[in-house]
Structure formats: structure tokens, C-alpha cells
mmCIF file of C-alpha atoms in Angstrom:
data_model
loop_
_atom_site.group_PDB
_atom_site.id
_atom_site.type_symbol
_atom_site.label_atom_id
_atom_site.label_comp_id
_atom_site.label_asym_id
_atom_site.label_seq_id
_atom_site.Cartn_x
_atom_site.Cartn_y
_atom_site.Cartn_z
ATOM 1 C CA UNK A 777 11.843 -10.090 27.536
ATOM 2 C CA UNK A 778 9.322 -8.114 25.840
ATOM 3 C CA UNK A 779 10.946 -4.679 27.307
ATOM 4 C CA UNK A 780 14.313 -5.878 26.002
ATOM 5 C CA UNK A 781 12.617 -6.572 22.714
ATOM 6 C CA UNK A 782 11.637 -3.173 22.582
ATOM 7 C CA UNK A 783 14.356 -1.732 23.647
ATOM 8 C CA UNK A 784 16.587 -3.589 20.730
ATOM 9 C CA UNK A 785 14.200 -2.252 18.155
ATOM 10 C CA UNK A 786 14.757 1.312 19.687
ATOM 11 C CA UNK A 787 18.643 0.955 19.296
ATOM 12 C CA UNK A 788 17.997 -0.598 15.359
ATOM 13 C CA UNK A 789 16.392 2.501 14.295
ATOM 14 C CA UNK A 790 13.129 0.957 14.204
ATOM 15 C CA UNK A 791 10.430 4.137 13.965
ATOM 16 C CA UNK A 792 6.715 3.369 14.625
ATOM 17 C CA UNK A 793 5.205 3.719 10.957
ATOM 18 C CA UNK A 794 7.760 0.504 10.210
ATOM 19 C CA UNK A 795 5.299 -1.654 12.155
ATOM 20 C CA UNK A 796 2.726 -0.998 9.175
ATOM 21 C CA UNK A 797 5.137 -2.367 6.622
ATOM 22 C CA UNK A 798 5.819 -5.259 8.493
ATOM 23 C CA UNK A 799 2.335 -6.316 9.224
ATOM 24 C CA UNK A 800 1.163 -5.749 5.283
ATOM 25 C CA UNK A 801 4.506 -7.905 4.648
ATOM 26 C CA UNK A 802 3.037 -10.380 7.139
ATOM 27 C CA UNK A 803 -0.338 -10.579 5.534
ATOM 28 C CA UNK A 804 0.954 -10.686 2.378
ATOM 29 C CA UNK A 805 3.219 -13.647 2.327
ATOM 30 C CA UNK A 806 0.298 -15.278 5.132
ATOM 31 C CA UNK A 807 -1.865 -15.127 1.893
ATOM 32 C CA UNK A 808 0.328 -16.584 -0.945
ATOM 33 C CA UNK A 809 0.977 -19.355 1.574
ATOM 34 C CA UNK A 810 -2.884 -19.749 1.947
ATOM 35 C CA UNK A 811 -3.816 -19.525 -1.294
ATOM 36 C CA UNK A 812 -7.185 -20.364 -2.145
ATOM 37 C CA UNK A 813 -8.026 -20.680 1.600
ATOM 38 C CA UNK A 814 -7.745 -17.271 2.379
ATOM 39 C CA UNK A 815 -10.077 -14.462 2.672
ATOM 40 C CA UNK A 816 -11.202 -11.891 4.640
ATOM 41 C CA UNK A 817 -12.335 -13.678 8.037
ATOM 42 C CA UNK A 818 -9.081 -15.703 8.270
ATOM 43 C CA UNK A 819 -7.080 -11.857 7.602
ATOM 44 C CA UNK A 820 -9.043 -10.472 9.878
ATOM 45 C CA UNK A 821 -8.768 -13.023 12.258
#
């Protein structure tokens, strides 16, 4: 599953420095959902 994932992202275009953008994206909307819980151990977690 994980190979076919891969593989699916390879046909899309997907290039490696995309995987940055989606993990600050990630964080970012992880914090505003958080709000005043989050911090620095829980995005580091």
C-alpha cells in the first residue's frame, strides 16, 4: 500500500522539497486547532 502510495505521488509530480511544505502546513493548522495548548513539546512530539 505504502509502495503504491509512493508510486502515485511519483506520477502527480510530487518532488521531495514538497514534503517540507506539507509538514509546515501540517503544523500550522495542528496549532490554530490547539490553540492555547500548544507549544513546543506537543510540536515536537
Amino acid at each position: 500500500m505504502r509502495e503504491a502510495l509512493g508510486a502515485k505521488h511519483v506520477d502527480d509530480g510530487v518532488e521531495d522539497h514538497m514534503y517540507d511544505w506539507v509538514g509546515e502546513s501540517l503544523l500550522a493548522a495542528l496549532a490554530e486547532v490547539a490553540g492555547d495548548d500548544w507549544n513546543d513539546q506537543v510540536r515536537d512530539a
